[in-house]
Short mmCIF file of C-alpha atoms in Angstrom, two decimals:
data_model
loop_
_atom_site.label_atom_id
_atom_site.label_comp_id
_atom_site.label_asym_id
_atom_site.label_seq_id
_atom_site.Cartn_x
_atom_site.Cartn_y
_atom_site.Cartn_z
CA MET A 30 90.51 92.14 100.66
CA LEU A 31 89.67 88.76 101.27
CA TRP A 32 87.76 89.30 104.23
CA ALA A 33 85.38 90.75 101.82
CA GLY A 34 84.06 88.02 100.13
CA PHE A 35 82.72 86.86 103.71
CA LEU A 36 81.43 89.61 104.72
CA PHE A 37 79.43 89.93 101.70
CA GLY A 38 78.12 86.45 101.95
CA LEU A 39 77.22 87.30 105.38
CA LEU A 40 75.28 90.06 104.16
CA GLY A 41 74.17 88.80 101.05
CA SER A 42 72.80 85.56 102.80
CA PHE A 43 69.46 87.08 102.88
CA HIS A 44 69.25 87.56 99.54
CA CYS A 45 70.09 83.53 99.33
CA VAL A 46 67.05 83.12 101.62
CA GLY A 47 64.98 84.87 98.91
CA MET A 48 66.30 83.07 96.16
CA CYS A 49 67.47 79.60 96.99
CA GLY A 50 65.70 79.30 100.08
CA ALA A 51 62.98 77.27 98.55
CA ILE A 52 65.30 74.63 97.54
CA ALA A 53 67.08 74.58 100.97
CA LEU A 54 63.59 74.04 102.61
CA ALA A 55 62.78 71.23 100.20
CA LEU A 56 65.72 69.26 100.77
CA PRO A 57 64.81 65.68 101.33
CA GLU A 58 64.14 64.36 104.49
CA PRO A 59 66.29 61.47 105.98
CA ALA A 60 64.76 57.98 106.51
CA ALA A 61 63.11 57.46 109.71
CA GLY A 62 65.22 56.42 112.83
CA THR A 63 67.98 58.86 111.52
CA SER A 64 70.05 60.41 114.04
CA ARG A 65 69.95 64.34 114.64
CA PHE A 66 73.44 64.42 113.86
CA ARG A 67 73.32 62.76 110.58
CA TYR A 68 70.17 65.12 109.48
CA VAL A 69 72.50 68.22 110.63
CA GLY A 70 75.28 66.82 108.80
CA GLY A 71 73.30 66.47 105.65
CA ARG A 72 72.42 69.96 105.71
CA LEU A 73 75.87 71.27 106.47
CA LEU A 74 77.11 69.22 103.45
CA TYR A 75 74.44 70.79 101.13
CA ASN A 76 75.69 74.27 102.05
CA LEU A 77 79.61 73.12 101.66
CA GLY A 78 78.57 72.04 98.01
CA ARG A 79 77.54 75.44 97.23
CA ALA A 80 80.79 76.81 98.81
CA THR A 81 83.00 74.30 97.07
CA THR A 82 81.20 75.15 93.47
CA TYR A 83 81.62 79.00 94.55
CA ALA A 84 85.52 78.32 95.00
CA ALA A 85 85.81 76.41 91.92
CA LEU A 86 84.09 79.58 89.88
CA GLY A 87 86.32 81.91 91.65
CA ALA A 88 89.64 79.89 90.64
CA GLY A 89 88.06 80.60 86.96
CA ALA A 90 87.72 84.03 87.69
CA GLY A 91 91.28 84.44 89.28
CA LEU A 92 92.75 82.56 86.24
CA LEU A 93 91.25 85.53 84.21
CA GLY A 94 92.13 88.15 86.40
CA GLN A 95 95.82 86.87 86.67
CA GLY A 96 96.01 87.11 82.93
CA LEU A 97 94.90 90.65 82.96
CA ARG A 98 97.49 91.34 85.61
CA LEU A 99 100.12 89.74 83.63
CA ALA A 100 99.05 92.48 81.00
CA GLY A 101 99.98 95.13 83.40
CA VAL A 102 96.83 96.27 84.50
CA GLN A 103 96.35 95.54 87.98
CA GLN A 104 95.25 98.75 89.29
CA GLY A 105 92.98 98.95 86.46
CA LEU A 106 91.63 95.71 87.18
CA SER A 107 90.62 96.58 90.27
CA ILE A 108 88.74 99.44 89.16
CA ALA A 109 87.28 97.63 86.50
CA SER A 110 85.78 95.24 88.90
CA GLY A 111 84.14 97.73 91.17
CA VAL A 112 82.71 99.04 88.10
CA LEU A 113 81.20 96.03 86.99
CA ILE A 114 80.01 95.27 90.10
CA LEU A 115 77.69 98.88 90.03
CA LEU A 116 76.87 97.59 86.62
CA LEU A 117 75.44 94.37 87.90
CA VAL A 118 73.83 96.24 90.61
CA ALA A 119 72.10 98.33 87.94
CA VAL A 120 71.06 95.25 86.11
CA PRO A 121 67.21 94.14 87.36
CA GLU A 122 67.37 90.64 89.23
CA ARG A 123 64.87 89.19 86.54
CA HIS A 124 67.44 89.59 83.73
CA THR A 125 70.08 87.22 85.52
CA ALA A 126 68.72 84.05 84.13
CA ARG A 127 68.23 85.89 80.68
CA LEU A 128 72.10 86.66 80.67
CA ALA A 129 72.73 83.10 81.48
CA VAL A 130 70.83 82.19 77.91
CA LEU A 131 72.56 84.75 76.07
CA LEU A 132 75.82 83.58 77.25
CA GLY A 133 74.76 80.10 75.79
CA PHE A 134 74.41 78.27 79.08
CA SER A 135 70.70 77.33 78.58
CA ARG A 136 71.45 73.70 77.97
CA PRO A 137 74.14 73.18 80.66
CA LEU A 138 71.51 74.83 82.96
CA ALA A 139 68.62 72.57 81.59
CA TRP A 140 71.16 69.61 82.67
CA VAL A 141 71.61 71.22 86.06
CA LYS A 142 67.97 71.45 86.73
CA ASN A 143 66.94 67.72 85.75
CA THR A 144 69.79 66.59 87.54
CA LEU A 145 68.72 68.70 90.86
CA GLY A 146 64.91 66.69 90.05
CA GLN A 147 66.84 63.34 90.42
CA LEU A 148 69.11 64.37 93.64
CA PHE A 149 65.75 65.64 95.47
CA GLN A 150 64.74 62.07 95.41
CA GLN A 151 67.61 60.82 97.27
CA SER A 152 68.49 61.44 101.11
CA ALA A 153 71.91 60.07 101.32
CA LEU A 154 74.93 62.41 102.07
CA PRO A 155 76.85 62.24 98.79
CA ALA A 156 73.48 63.55 97.11
CA LEU A 157 73.14 66.32 99.38
CA PHE A 158 76.65 67.30 98.81
CA ALA A 159 75.90 66.86 95.19
CA THR A 160 72.59 68.89 95.38
CA GLY A 161 74.88 72.10 96.90
CA LEU A 162 77.46 71.65 93.87
CA LEU A 163 74.85 71.70 91.43
CA ASN A 164 72.63 74.61 93.27
CA GLY A 165 75.70 76.73 93.18
CA LEU A 166 75.57 76.72 89.30
CA LEU A 167 72.07 78.18 89.07
CA PRO A 168 72.24 81.75 87.67
CA CYS A 169 72.24 84.24 90.73
CA GLY A 170 72.79 88.13 90.62
CA LEU A 171 74.42 87.86 93.56
CA VAL A 172 77.08 85.14 92.60
CA TYR A 173 77.90 87.52 89.84
CA LEU A 174 78.71 90.42 92.10
CA ALA A 175 81.01 88.13 94.15
CA LEU A 176 82.83 86.87 91.02
CA ALA A 177 83.26 90.35 89.66
CA GLY A 178 85.13 91.21 93.26
CA ALA A 179 87.10 87.78 92.85
CA LEU A 180 88.44 89.22 89.87
CA SER A 181 90.81 91.53 91.54
CA ALA A 182 91.53 88.96 94.32
CA PRO A 183 95.55 88.15 94.26
CA GLY A 184 95.80 84.99 92.36
CA VAL A 185 94.19 81.98 91.23
CA ALA A 186 94.25 80.57 94.95
CA GLY A 187 93.36 84.25 96.32
CA ALA A 188 90.18 84.33 93.87
CA ALA A 189 89.24 80.70 95.21
CA ALA A 190 89.47 81.63 98.86
CA TYR A 191 87.45 84.95 98.43
CA MET A 192 84.62 82.89 96.95
CA ALA A 193 85.09 80.02 99.47
CA LEU A 194 84.89 82.76 102.16
CA PHE A 195 81.49 84.13 100.47
CA GLY A 196 80.15 80.88 100.28
CA LEU A 197 81.16 80.23 103.78
CA GLY A 198 79.44 83.73 104.77
CA THR A 199 76.22 82.45 103.30
CA LEU A 200 76.23 79.41 105.48
CA PRO A 201 75.01 80.44 108.70
CA LEU A 202 71.53 81.60 107.59
CA MET A 203 71.12 79.15 105.06
CA LEU A 204 71.72 76.23 107.52
CA GLY A 205 69.97 77.54 110.00
CA LEU A 206 66.96 77.82 107.61
CA SER A 207 67.24 74.37 106.32
CA LEU A 208 67.19 73.48 109.72
CA SER A 209 64.43 75.15 111.20
CA GLY A 210 62.06 76.31 108.41
CA GLN A 211 61.18 79.95 108.23
CA LEU A 212 63.86 81.16 110.36
CA VAL A 213 63.98 84.88 109.38
CA PRO A 214 60.10 86.64 108.96
CA LEU A 215 59.13 87.32 105.20
CA VAL A 216 59.23 91.38 106.11
CA TRP A 217 62.74 91.14 107.45
CA ARG A 218 63.93 89.22 104.27
CA GLY A 219 62.54 91.54 102.00
CA ARG A 220 63.93 94.23 103.66
CA MET A 221 67.42 92.57 103.57
CA ARG A 222 67.20 91.83 100.18
CA GLN A 223 66.66 95.44 99.35
CA ALA A 224 69.98 96.19 101.46
CA VAL A 225 72.03 94.09 99.17
CA PRO A 226 72.54 96.47 96.47
CA TYR A 227 73.70 98.86 98.77
CA ALA A 228 76.12 96.62 100.38
CA ALA A 229 77.49 95.68 96.89
CA SER A 230 77.76 99.36 96.09
CA VAL A 231 79.87 100.23 98.99
CA LEU A 232 82.19 96.93 98.19
CA ALA A 233 82.49 98.48 94.41
CA VAL A 234 83.58 101.66 96.14
CA LEU A 235 86.37 99.94 98.16
CA PHE A 236 87.53 97.99 95.16
CA ILE A 237 87.61 101.45 93.24
CA VAL A 238 89.42 103.37 95.96
CA ARG A 239 91.89 100.29 96.00
CA GLY A 240 92.80 100.66 92.45
CA LEU A 241 93.37 104.06 92.44
CA GLY A 242 96.46 103.80 94.54
CA LEU A 243 95.75 106.92 96.82
CA GLY A 244 98.44 105.85 99.20
CA ILE A 245 96.03 105.14 102.29
CA PRO A 246 97.64 102.06 104.08
CA TYR A 247 95.60 98.75 103.59
CA LEU A 248 92.58 100.53 101.84
CA SER A 249 94.33 101.71 98.86
CA PRO A 250 98.05 101.40 99.08
CA GLN A 251 100.35 102.74 96.15
CA LEU A 252 101.71 100.01 94.10
CA ALA A 253 105.44 100.30 93.09
CA ALA A 254 105.59 100.42 89.31
CA PRO A 255 107.24 96.99 88.29
CA ALA A 256 111.29 97.14 88.18
CA VAL A 257 112.93 97.35 84.83
CA ALA A 258 115.61 94.92 84.65
CA ALA A 259 119.08 96.85 84.01
CA GLY A 260 120.69 95.54 80.92
CA PRO A 261 124.10 95.02 80.50
CA GLN A 262 126.75 97.89 81.47
CA PRO A 263 129.03 98.88 78.97
CA THR A 264 132.57 98.03 79.86
CA THR A 265 135.32 100.36 79.29
CA VAL A 266 138.43 99.05 77.51
CA HIS A 267 141.65 100.75 78.53
CA TYR A 268 144.20 100.30 75.83
CA CYS A 269 147.88 100.25 76.64
CA HIS A 270 150.17 102.25 74.50
#
């Protein structure tokens, strides 16, 4: 279900506009005389930086998911991912930053914000990419929802790909916003942000149905039980009389 990562990012990008749109709009302007190609390239690098961080976070989620799969809870993991997404949907957005503090991330977050402030004084391409990298570490309920889905992705590479596709799904709207200012009217941004929990809930149900192994091709395949290696067969010894 890697395609779900891209679809969720595409739908959730309206949420990104509301939460991170200010950063995209405040990216430092290039020096006078800079070509249009370099200007667009800088904005693209910023968004690719976000996607890179999401992929790295996905790899971490994949390591956790792989450990759980090795414990023999593959189907339960998919169901747990769906339930976790539903729980995150129920948590108000204002508690997202509070959750990061409770997990002991307050100091790293302070460093991220201070470093972002320094990077915003630079317009070089590497600085814009680094801005995107750090932006991906800021508390975001949508990213947490995506990571919950990445837990049940196939392997570490699959989880990283899931989150990379999630980041690429947010790219078209976020890139357009950074290039053209207020691309989406405020009214539509509000409406689409309200639709994100519903899209996340649908994704959660898909993960739960998949984990139930109902025998539905592609959607909920029935996973075969792991084969048990056969032990050595007893050897019959014939005695000559």
